[in-house]
Amino acid sequence: MAQPHATPNPRSFDELVDEGASVPTEGWDFSWFEGRATEARPSWGYARSMAGRLAEAAAVLDVQTGGGEVLDFALETVGPQRPPLVVATEGWAPNVAKATRLLCRRGVPVVASADDAPLPFADGAFDLVVSRHPVEPHWDDVARVLAPGGTYFAQHVGPASVFELIEYFLGPLPESSRHHRHPERERADAEAAGLEVVDVRAERLRMEFLDVGAVVHFLRKVVWMVPGFTVEAYRDRLRALHERIEADGPFVAHSSRHLFDVRKPDPKP
């Protein structure tokens, strides 16, 4: 999403909702939200940090690349220091097509692989595995495809991310759902897979939705937030939200992000 600050959109409820419902949703390019919504960025700057890791790697796998935008930026940033081998996976067909178009000019193949399927690569094939916002980190598989001494460097979505917006539509969620994706749980899972957690950093970041069209587009794009979301099913709640934004200003939520720097131990001296 765009960086702060922006001003509310003066158009009507129907105009805003119709626009939010018609914008294409493939890929992870959030530039459409410019002037419509804002989200603070984590202090570590994942895409640039990824570029620094690419400069030191020989064989890289980007898991769940989305539309390939983050990997493309990192490769552009690292320039001629790019690794000799870079491969990406993606599980959603529209994103596979978009990532293939974007990354083919970088010489990066995109492998269609379901998010919950084993990674279709040999054991120890990569010295660096990266991922931005994987649906679920599969630590055993990450450990398998990493070479000894290799690194998993990823930004994950954290617990209770954007729950203010989710609960606006779904009502209060069980307390147990607030602990899903907790970084300490993921640390334990990584260690159980035989990986060494070098560093974990977590931040909670302010988001603002300045019009209801931005909410519609966001929920269509990030489909797991409100499963089965459609304008028709939630039109009354959307209208109430539009009136709330008109009266009180932006709808505020908070995203949750954490950074994992994980190493596969090398048994050699």
PDB file of C-alpha atoms in Angstrom:
ATOM      1  CA  MET A   1       0.000   0.000   0.000  1.00  0.00           C
ATOM      2  CA  ALA A   2       0.912   3.648  -0.246  1.00  0.00           C
ATOM      3  CA  GLN A   3       2.840   5.438   2.439  1.00  0.00           C
ATOM      4  CA  PRO A   4       1.078   7.936   4.733  1.00  0.00           C
ATOM      5  CA  HIS A   5      -0.518  10.495   4.138  1.00  0.00           C
ATOM      6  CA  ALA A   6      -3.663  10.836   2.015  1.00  0.00           C
ATOM      7  CA  THR A   7      -7.095  12.455   2.102  1.00  0.00           C
ATOM      8  CA  PRO A   8     -10.579  10.884   1.961  1.00  0.00           C
ATOM      9  CA  ASN A   9     -12.140  10.211  -1.452  1.00  0.00           C
ATOM     10  CA  PRO A  10     -15.163  12.461  -2.211  1.00  0.00           C
ATOM     11  CA  ARG A  11     -16.978  10.066  -4.562  1.00  0.00           C
ATOM     12  CA  SER A  12     -20.237   8.286  -3.775  1.00  0.00           C
ATOM     13  CA  PHE A  13     -20.584   4.913  -2.071  1.00  0.00           C
ATOM     14  CA  ASP A  14     -21.694   3.174  -5.268  1.00  0.00           C
ATOM     15  CA  GLU A  15     -18.871   4.670  -7.335  1.00  0.00           C
ATOM     16  CA  LEU A  16     -16.234   3.675  -4.804  1.00  0.00           C
ATOM     17  CA  VAL A  17     -17.557   0.147  -4.341  1.00  0.00           C
ATOM     18  CA  ASP A  18     -17.913  -0.436  -8.088  1.00  0.00           C
ATOM     19  CA  GLU A  19     -14.329   0.656  -8.679  1.00  0.00           C
ATOM     20  CA  GLY A  20     -12.954  -1.475  -5.852  1.00  0.00           C
ATOM     21  CA  ALA A  21     -14.872  -4.468  -7.224  1.00  0.00           C
ATOM     22  CA  SER A  22     -13.554  -4.070 -10.781  1.00  0.00           C
ATOM     23  CA  VAL A  23      -9.804  -3.544 -10.312  1.00  0.00           C
ATOM     24  CA  PRO A  24      -7.692  -6.619 -11.249  1.00  0.00           C
ATOM     25  CA  THR A  25      -6.269  -8.398  -8.196  1.00  0.00           C
ATOM     26  CA  GLU A  26      -3.404 -10.534  -9.510  1.00  0.00           C
ATOM     27  CA  GLY A  27       0.137  -9.944  -8.233  1.00  0.00           C
ATOM     28  CA  TRP A  28       1.394  -8.070  -5.190  1.00  0.00           C
ATOM     29  CA  ASP A  29       1.641  -4.616  -6.720  1.00  0.00           C
ATOM     30  CA  PHE A  30      -0.232  -2.322  -4.321  1.00  0.00           C
ATOM     31  CA  SER A  31       0.329   0.927  -6.248  1.00  0.00           C
ATOM     32  CA  TRP A  32      -3.430   1.231  -6.947  1.00  0.00           C
ATOM     33  CA  PHE A  33      -3.902   2.112  -3.262  1.00  0.00           C
ATOM     34  CA  GLU A  34      -1.966   5.372  -3.670  1.00  0.00           C
ATOM     35  CA  GLY A  35      -4.218   8.080  -2.200  1.00  0.00           C
ATOM     36  CA  ARG A  36      -6.734   5.413  -1.090  1.00  0.00           C
ATOM     37  CA  ALA A  37      -4.988   3.569   1.752  1.00  0.00           C
ATOM     38  CA  THR A  38      -1.694   3.668   3.611  1.00  0.00           C
ATOM     39  CA  GLU A  39       0.446   1.142   5.469  1.00  0.00           C
ATOM     40  CA  ALA A  40       3.608   1.808   7.422  1.00  0.00           C
ATOM     41  CA  ARG A  41       6.573  -0.318   6.347  1.00  0.00           C
ATOM     42  CA  PRO A  42       8.742  -2.503   8.596  1.00  0.00           C
ATOM     43  CA  SER A  43      11.981  -0.829   9.578  1.00  0.00           C
ATOM     44  CA  TRP A  44      14.140  -3.585   8.063  1.00  0.00           C
ATOM     45  CA  GLY A  45      13.074  -2.887   4.430  1.00  0.00           C
ATOM     46  CA  TYR A  46      12.631  -6.465   3.273  1.00  0.00           C
ATOM     47  CA  ALA A  47      13.064  -6.056  -0.497  1.00  0.00           C
ATOM     48  CA  ARG A  48      16.345  -4.162  -0.137  1.00  0.00           C
ATOM     49  CA  SER A  49      17.542  -6.543   2.557  1.00  0.00           C
ATOM     50  CA  MET A  50      16.718  -9.420   0.214  1.00  0.00           C
ATOM     51  CA  ALA A  51      18.844  -7.789  -2.490  1.00  0.00           C
ATOM     52  CA  GLY A  52      21.793  -7.757  -0.095  1.00  0.00           C
ATOM     53  CA  ARG A  53      21.365 -11.490   0.493  1.00  0.00           C
ATOM     54  CA  LEU A  54      21.099 -12.189  -3.239  1.00  0.00           C
ATOM     55  CA  ALA A  55      24.470 -10.537  -3.800  1.00  0.00           C
ATOM     56  CA  GLU A  56      26.119 -13.177  -1.603  1.00  0.00           C
ATOM     57  CA  ALA A  57      24.253 -16.259  -2.903  1.00  0.00           C
ATOM     58  CA  ALA A  58      24.846 -18.784  -5.671  1.00  0.00           C
ATOM     59  CA  ALA A  59      21.489 -20.574  -5.934  1.00  0.00           C
ATOM     60  CA  VAL A  60      18.269 -18.886  -4.778  1.00  0.00           C
ATOM     61  CA  LEU A  61      14.665 -20.015  -4.418  1.00  0.00           C
ATOM     62  CA  ASP A  62      11.844 -17.489  -3.939  1.00  0.00           C
ATOM     63  CA  VAL A  63       8.871 -19.343  -2.442  1.00  0.00           C
ATOM     64  CA  GLN A  64       5.347 -18.071  -3.216  1.00  0.00           C
ATOM     65  CA  THR A  65       6.635 -15.151  -5.270  1.00  0.00           C
ATOM     66  CA  GLY A  66       3.162 -13.669  -5.900  1.00  0.00           C
ATOM     67  CA  GLY A  67       3.396 -11.622  -9.078  1.00  0.00           C
ATOM     68  CA  GLY A  68       7.193 -11.604  -8.812  1.00  0.00           C
ATOM     69  CA  GLU A  69       7.348  -7.909  -7.901  1.00  0.00           C
ATOM     70  CA  VAL A  70       9.560  -8.205  -4.814  1.00  0.00           C
ATOM     71  CA  LEU A  71      12.038 -10.567  -6.457  1.00  0.00           C
ATOM     72  CA  ASP A  72      12.127  -8.383  -9.572  1.00  0.00           C
ATOM     73  CA  PHE A  73      12.922  -5.312  -7.440  1.00  0.00           C
ATOM     74  CA  ALA A  74      15.650  -7.176  -5.554  1.00  0.00           C
ATOM     75  CA  LEU A  75      17.260  -8.403  -8.763  1.00  0.00           C
ATOM     76  CA  GLU A  76      17.137  -4.911 -10.248  1.00  0.00           C
ATOM     77  CA  THR A  77      18.769  -3.565  -7.081  1.00  0.00           C
ATOM     78  CA  VAL A  78      21.562  -6.138  -6.940  1.00  0.00           C
ATOM     79  CA  GLY A  79      22.354  -5.747 -10.651  1.00  0.00           C
ATOM     80  CA  PRO A  80      25.343  -7.695 -12.004  1.00  0.00           C
ATOM     81  CA  GLN A  81      26.021  -9.241  -8.600  1.00  0.00           C
ATOM     82  CA  ARG A  82      22.905 -11.394  -8.997  1.00  0.00           C
ATOM     83  CA  PRO A  83      23.216 -15.129  -8.290  1.00  0.00           C
ATOM     84  CA  PRO A  84      23.879 -17.506 -11.200  1.00  0.00           C
ATOM     85  CA  LEU A  85      20.703 -19.458 -10.409  1.00  0.00           C
ATOM     86  CA  VAL A  86      17.365 -17.966  -9.322  1.00  0.00           C
ATOM     87  CA  VAL A  87      14.067 -19.884  -9.338  1.00  0.00           C
ATOM     88  CA  ALA A  88      10.598 -18.900  -8.063  1.00  0.00           C
ATOM     89  CA  THR A  89       7.456 -20.822  -7.153  1.00  0.00           C
ATOM     90  CA  GLU A  90       3.830 -19.663  -7.074  1.00  0.00           C
ATOM     91  CA  GLY A  91       0.569 -21.475  -6.449  1.00  0.00           C
ATOM     92  CA  TRP A  92      -2.189 -19.159  -7.731  1.00  0.00           C
ATOM     93  CA  ALA A  93      -2.652 -19.407 -11.515  1.00  0.00           C
ATOM     94  CA  PRO A  94      -3.174 -15.656 -12.231  1.00  0.00           C
ATOM     95  CA  ASN A  95      -0.018 -14.887 -10.257  1.00  0.00           C
ATOM     96  CA  VAL A  96       1.923 -17.633 -12.038  1.00  0.00           C
ATOM     97  CA  ALA A  97       1.121 -15.947 -15.344  1.00  0.00           C
ATOM     98  CA  LYS A  98       1.972 -12.472 -14.075  1.00  0.00           C
ATOM     99  CA  ALA A  99       5.217 -13.557 -12.402  1.00  0.00           C
ATOM    100  CA  THR A 100       6.288 -15.442 -15.528  1.00  0.00           C
ATOM    101  CA  ARG A 101       5.790 -12.342 -17.675  1.00  0.00           C
ATOM    102  CA  LEU A 102       7.683 -10.147 -15.207  1.00  0.00           C
ATOM    103  CA  LEU A 103      10.561 -12.456 -14.342  1.00  0.00           C
ATOM    104  CA  CYS A 104      11.270 -14.025 -17.738  1.00  0.00           C
ATOM    105  CA  ARG A 105      13.271 -10.930 -18.693  1.00  0.00           C
ATOM    106  CA  ARG A 106      15.473 -11.658 -15.671  1.00  0.00           C
ATOM    107  CA  GLY A 107      16.002 -15.244 -16.773  1.00  0.00           C
ATOM    108  CA  VAL A 108      14.070 -16.516 -13.747  1.00  0.00           C
ATOM    109  CA  PRO A 109      11.802 -19.553 -14.285  1.00  0.00           C
ATOM    110  CA  VAL A 110       8.530 -19.599 -12.332  1.00  0.00           C
ATOM    111  CA  VAL A 111       7.402 -23.066 -11.264  1.00  0.00           C
ATOM    112  CA  ALA A 112       3.673 -23.566 -10.663  1.00  0.00           C
ATOM    113  CA  SER A 113       3.480 -25.313  -7.291  1.00  0.00           C
ATOM    114  CA  ALA A 114       0.585 -25.403  -4.839  1.00  0.00           C
ATOM    115  CA  ASP A 115       1.259 -23.571  -1.595  1.00  0.00           C
ATOM    116  CA  ASP A 116       0.709 -26.727   0.458  1.00  0.00           C
ATOM    117  CA  ALA A 117       2.666 -29.066  -1.852  1.00  0.00           C
ATOM    118  CA  PRO A 118       6.264 -30.190  -1.242  1.00  0.00           C
ATOM    119  CA  LEU A 119       8.783 -27.958  -2.990  1.00  0.00           C
ATOM    120  CA  PRO A 120       9.600 -29.605  -6.350  1.00  0.00           C
ATOM    121  CA  PHE A 121      13.375 -29.413  -5.966  1.00  0.00           C
ATOM    122  CA  ALA A 122      16.205 -31.695  -4.936  1.00  0.00           C
ATOM    123  CA  ASP A 123      17.603 -31.884  -1.422  1.00  0.00           C
ATOM    124  CA  GLY A 124      20.230 -29.225  -0.723  1.00  0.00           C
ATOM    125  CA  ALA A 125      19.617 -27.418  -4.030  1.00  0.00           C
ATOM    126  CA  PHE A 126      19.753 -23.828  -2.727  1.00  0.00           C
ATOM    127  CA  ASP A 127      22.020 -21.842  -0.459  1.00  0.00           C
ATOM    128  CA  LEU A 128      19.344 -19.140  -0.030  1.00  0.00           C
ATOM    129  CA  VAL A 129      15.561 -19.483   0.235  1.00  0.00           C
ATOM    130  CA  VAL A 130      13.523 -16.268   0.424  1.00  0.00           C
ATOM    131  CA  SER A 131       9.822 -15.557   0.760  1.00  0.00           C
ATOM    132  CA  ARG A 132       7.629 -12.535   1.409  1.00  0.00           C
ATOM    133  CA  HIS A 133       4.371 -13.368   3.162  1.00  0.00           C
ATOM    134  CA  PRO A 134       4.154 -17.133   2.593  1.00  0.00           C
ATOM    135  CA  VAL A 135       0.734 -18.575   3.345  1.00  0.00           C
ATOM    136  CA  GLU A 136       2.351 -21.020   5.769  1.00  0.00           C
ATOM    137  CA  PRO A 137       6.078 -21.703   6.264  1.00  0.00           C
ATOM    138  CA  HIS A 138       6.783 -25.401   5.650  1.00  0.00           C
ATOM    139  CA  TRP A 139       9.916 -25.683   7.731  1.00  0.00           C
ATOM    140  CA  ASP A 140      10.721 -29.346   7.015  1.00  0.00           C
ATOM    141  CA  ASP A 141      10.662 -28.687   3.277  1.00  0.00           C
ATOM    142  CA  VAL A 142      12.695 -25.495   3.626  1.00  0.00           C
ATOM    143  CA  ALA A 143      15.279 -27.436   5.619  1.00  0.00           C
ATOM    144  CA  ARG A 144      15.322 -30.162   2.965  1.00  0.00           C
ATOM    145  CA  VAL A 145      16.026 -27.897  -0.049  1.00  0.00           C
ATOM    146  CA  LEU A 146      18.594 -25.766   1.796  1.00  0.00           C
ATOM    147  CA  ALA A 147      22.229 -26.734   1.436  1.00  0.00           C
ATOM    148  CA  PRO A 148      24.180 -27.123   4.689  1.00  0.00           C
ATOM    149  CA  GLY A 149      25.090 -23.622   5.847  1.00  0.00           C
ATOM    150  CA  GLY A 150      22.293 -22.156   3.710  1.00  0.00           C
ATOM    151  CA  THR A 151      19.864 -19.451   4.836  1.00  0.00           C
ATOM    152  CA  TYR A 152      16.115 -18.904   4.885  1.00  0.00           C
ATOM    153  CA  PHE A 153      15.436 -15.148   4.878  1.00  0.00           C
ATOM    154  CA  ALA A 154      11.754 -14.212   4.878  1.00  0.00           C
ATOM    155  CA  GLN A 155       9.139 -11.715   5.978  1.00  0.00           C
ATOM    156  CA  HIS A 156       6.047 -13.355   7.447  1.00  0.00           C
ATOM    157  CA  VAL A 157       2.609 -12.053   8.295  1.00  0.00           C
ATOM    158  CA  GLY A 158       2.308 -12.048  12.077  1.00  0.00           C
ATOM    159  CA  PRO A 159      -0.492 -12.732  14.557  1.00  0.00           C
ATOM    160  CA  ALA A 160      -3.804 -10.833  14.538  1.00  0.00           C
ATOM    161  CA  SER A 161      -2.814  -8.912  11.410  1.00  0.00           C
ATOM    162  CA  VAL A 162      -5.512  -6.433  10.270  1.00  0.00           C
ATOM    163  CA  PHE A 163      -7.924  -7.944  12.813  1.00  0.00           C
ATOM    164  CA  GLU A 164      -9.710  -4.611  13.232  1.00  0.00           C
ATOM    165  CA  LEU A 165     -10.949  -4.905   9.641  1.00  0.00           C
ATOM    166  CA  ILE A 166     -11.571  -8.648   9.770  1.00  0.00           C
ATOM    167  CA  GLU A 167     -13.648  -8.387  12.939  1.00  0.00           C
ATOM    168  CA  TYR A 168     -15.596  -5.459  11.509  1.00  0.00           C
ATOM    169  CA  PHE A 169     -17.010  -7.904   8.952  1.00  0.00           C
ATOM    170  CA  LEU A 170     -16.918 -11.222  10.815  1.00  0.00           C
ATOM    171  CA  GLY A 171     -17.458 -10.151  14.414  1.00  0.00           C
ATOM    172  CA  PRO A 172     -15.186 -11.063  17.356  1.00  0.00           C
ATOM    173  CA  LEU A 173     -12.836 -13.960  16.599  1.00  0.00           C
ATOM    174  CA  PRO A 174     -11.779 -16.657  19.095  1.00  0.00           C
ATOM    175  CA  GLU A 175      -8.865 -15.710  21.321  1.00  0.00           C
ATOM    176  CA  SER A 176      -6.922 -18.686  19.959  1.00  0.00           C
ATOM    177  CA  SER A 177      -6.935 -17.142  16.461  1.00  0.00           C
ATOM    178  CA  ARG A 178      -4.888 -14.220  17.771  1.00  0.00           C
ATOM    179  CA  HIS A 179      -1.930 -16.537  18.372  1.00  0.00           C
ATOM    180  CA  HIS A 180      -1.825 -18.043  14.886  1.00  0.00           C
ATOM    181  CA  ARG A 181       1.430 -17.113  13.096  1.00  0.00           C
ATOM    182  CA  HIS A 182       3.062 -16.063  16.368  1.00  0.00           C
ATOM    183  CA  PRO A 183       6.816 -15.634  15.757  1.00  0.00           C
ATOM    184  CA  GLU A 184       7.788 -17.652  18.833  1.00  0.00           C
ATOM    185  CA  ARG A 185       5.664 -20.569  17.659  1.00  0.00           C
ATOM    186  CA  GLU A 186       7.255 -20.346  14.232  1.00  0.00           C
ATOM    187  CA  ARG A 187      10.690 -20.189  15.863  1.00  0.00           C
ATOM    188  CA  ALA A 188       9.920 -23.434  17.695  1.00  0.00           C
ATOM    189  CA  ASP A 189       8.713 -25.082  14.480  1.00  0.00           C
ATOM    190  CA  ALA A 190      11.860 -24.001  12.629  1.00  0.00           C
ATOM    191  CA  GLU A 191      14.080 -25.397  15.371  1.00  0.00           C
ATOM    192  CA  ALA A 192      12.083 -28.638  15.388  1.00  0.00           C
ATOM    193  CA  ALA A 193      12.938 -28.970  11.678  1.00  0.00           C
ATOM    194  CA  GLY A 194      16.636 -28.800  12.554  1.00  0.00           C
ATOM    195  CA  LEU A 195      17.168 -25.155  11.627  1.00  0.00           C
ATOM    196  CA  GLU A 196      19.015 -22.538  13.648  1.00  0.00           C
ATOM    197  CA  VAL A 197      17.135 -19.260  14.154  1.00  0.00           C
ATOM    198  CA  VAL A 198      19.723 -16.496  13.876  1.00  0.00           C
ATOM    199  CA  ASP A 199      17.324 -13.580  14.324  1.00  0.00           C
ATOM    200  CA  VAL A 200      13.606 -12.786  14.590  1.00  0.00           C
ATOM    201  CA  ARG A 201      12.264  -9.230  14.473  1.00  0.00           C
ATOM    202  CA  ALA A 202       8.595  -8.286  14.826  1.00  0.00           C
ATOM    203  CA  GLU A 203       6.676  -5.049  14.303  1.00  0.00           C
ATOM    204  CA  ARG A 204       3.032  -3.957  14.357  1.00  0.00           C
ATOM    205  CA  LEU A 205       2.286  -1.270  11.777  1.00  0.00           C
ATOM    206  CA  ARG A 206      -0.504   1.268  11.290  1.00  0.00           C
ATOM    207  CA  MET A 207      -2.808   0.985   8.277  1.00  0.00           C
ATOM    208  CA  GLU A 208      -5.443   3.488   7.147  1.00  0.00           C
ATOM    209  CA  PHE A 209      -8.278   2.919   4.663  1.00  0.00           C
ATOM    210  CA  LEU A 210      -9.438   6.271   3.307  1.00  0.00           C
ATOM    211  CA  ASP A 211     -12.444   5.047   1.328  1.00  0.00           C
ATOM    212  CA  VAL A 212     -14.640   1.985   1.107  1.00  0.00           C
ATOM    213  CA  GLY A 213     -13.424   1.188  -2.419  1.00  0.00           C
ATOM    214  CA  ALA A 214      -9.947   0.549  -1.001  1.00  0.00           C
ATOM    215  CA  VAL A 215     -11.465  -1.861   1.518  1.00  0.00           C
ATOM    216  CA  VAL A 216     -13.304  -3.737  -1.237  1.00  0.00           C
ATOM    217  CA  HIS A 217     -10.191  -4.071  -3.369  1.00  0.00           C
ATOM    218  CA  PHE A 218      -8.060  -5.120  -0.374  1.00  0.00           C
ATOM    219  CA  LEU A 219     -10.481  -7.881   0.651  1.00  0.00           C
ATOM    220  CA  ARG A 220     -10.711  -9.136  -2.943  1.00  0.00           C
ATOM    221  CA  LYS A 221      -6.926  -9.159  -3.233  1.00  0.00           C
ATOM    222  CA  VAL A 222      -6.075 -10.677   0.153  1.00  0.00           C
ATOM    223  CA  VAL A 223      -8.791 -13.319  -0.018  1.00  0.00           C
ATOM    224  CA  TRP A 224      -8.036 -15.087   3.271  1.00  0.00           C
ATOM    225  CA  MET A 225      -8.878 -12.005   5.353  1.00  0.00           C
ATOM    226  CA  VAL A 226     -12.669 -12.392   5.018  1.00  0.00           C
ATOM    227  CA  PRO A 227     -13.229 -15.776   3.330  1.00  0.00           C
ATOM    228  CA  GLY A 228     -15.932 -15.693   0.690  1.00  0.00           C
ATOM    229  CA  PHE A 229     -16.053 -11.892   0.656  1.00  0.00           C
ATOM    230  CA  THR A 230     -18.277 -10.343  -2.011  1.00  0.00           C
ATOM    231  CA  VAL A 231     -19.804  -6.893  -2.271  1.00  0.00           C
ATOM    232  CA  GLU A 232     -23.279  -8.422  -2.441  1.00  0.00           C
ATOM    233  CA  ALA A 233     -22.843 -10.440   0.745  1.00  0.00           C
ATOM    234  CA  TYR A 234     -21.486  -7.496   2.761  1.00  0.00           C
ATOM    235  CA  ARG A 235     -23.134  -4.506   1.102  1.00  0.00           C
ATOM    236  CA  ASP A 236     -24.855  -3.308   4.290  1.00  0.00           C
ATOM    237  CA  ARG A 237     -21.625  -3.471   6.294  1.00  0.00           C
ATOM    238  CA  LEU A 238     -19.762  -1.725   3.492  1.00  0.00           C
ATOM    239  CA  ARG A 239     -22.325   1.082   3.397  1.00  0.00           C
ATOM    240  CA  ALA A 240     -22.051   1.501   7.174  1.00  0.00           C
ATOM    241  CA  LEU A 241     -18.271   1.580   6.846  1.00  0.00           C
ATOM    242  CA  HIS A 242     -18.508   4.220   4.110  1.00  0.00           C
ATOM    243  CA  GLU A 243     -20.660   6.396   6.362  1.00  0.00           C
ATOM    244  CA  ARG A 244     -18.253   5.874   9.258  1.00  0.00           C
ATOM    245  CA  ILE A 245     -15.260   6.966   7.148  1.00  0.00           C
ATOM    246  CA  GLU A 246     -17.205   9.977   5.863  1.00  0.00           C
ATOM    247  CA  ALA A 247     -18.058  11.028   9.421  1.00  0.00           C
ATOM    248  CA  ASP A 248     -14.928  10.079  11.378  1.00  0.00           C
ATOM    249  CA  GLY A 249     -12.071   9.800   8.887  1.00  0.00           C
ATOM    250  CA  PRO A 250      -9.941   6.810   7.859  1.00  0.00           C
ATOM    251  CA  PHE A 251     -10.607   3.320   9.155  1.00  0.00           C
ATOM    252  CA  VAL A 252      -7.505   2.348  11.142  1.00  0.00           C
ATOM    253  CA  ALA A 253      -6.123  -1.178  11.411  1.00  0.00           C
ATOM    254  CA  HIS A 254      -2.708  -2.648  12.188  1.00  0.00           C
ATOM    255  CA  SER A 255      -0.699  -5.146  10.185  1.00  0.00           C
ATOM    256  CA  SER A 256       1.695  -7.535  11.907  1.00  0.00           C
ATOM    257  CA  ARG A 257       5.012  -8.508  10.319  1.00  0.00           C
ATOM    258  CA  HIS A 258       8.065 -10.447  11.409  1.00  0.00           C
ATOM    259  CA  LEU A 259      11.432 -11.085   9.814  1.00  0.00           C
ATOM    260  CA  PHE A 260      13.076 -14.507  10.005  1.00  0.00           C
ATOM    261  CA  ASP A 261      16.808 -15.066   9.466  1.00  0.00           C
ATOM    262  CA  VAL A 262      17.299 -18.822   9.732  1.00  0.00           C
ATOM    263  CA  ARG A 263      20.321 -21.011   8.994  1.00  0.00           C
ATOM    264  CA  LYS A 264      20.680 -24.700   8.228  1.00  0.00           C
ATOM    265  CA  PRO A 265      23.597 -26.003  10.310  1.00  0.00           C
ATOM    266  CA  ASP A 266      26.632 -27.284   8.441  1.00  0.00           C
ATOM    267  CA  PRO A 267      27.983 -30.427  10.072  1.00  0.00           C
ATOM    268  CA  LYS A 268      31.378 -30.002   8.389  1.00  0.00           C
ATOM    269  CA  PRO A 269      34.194 -28.423  10.444  1.00  0.00           C
TER     270      PRO A 269
END
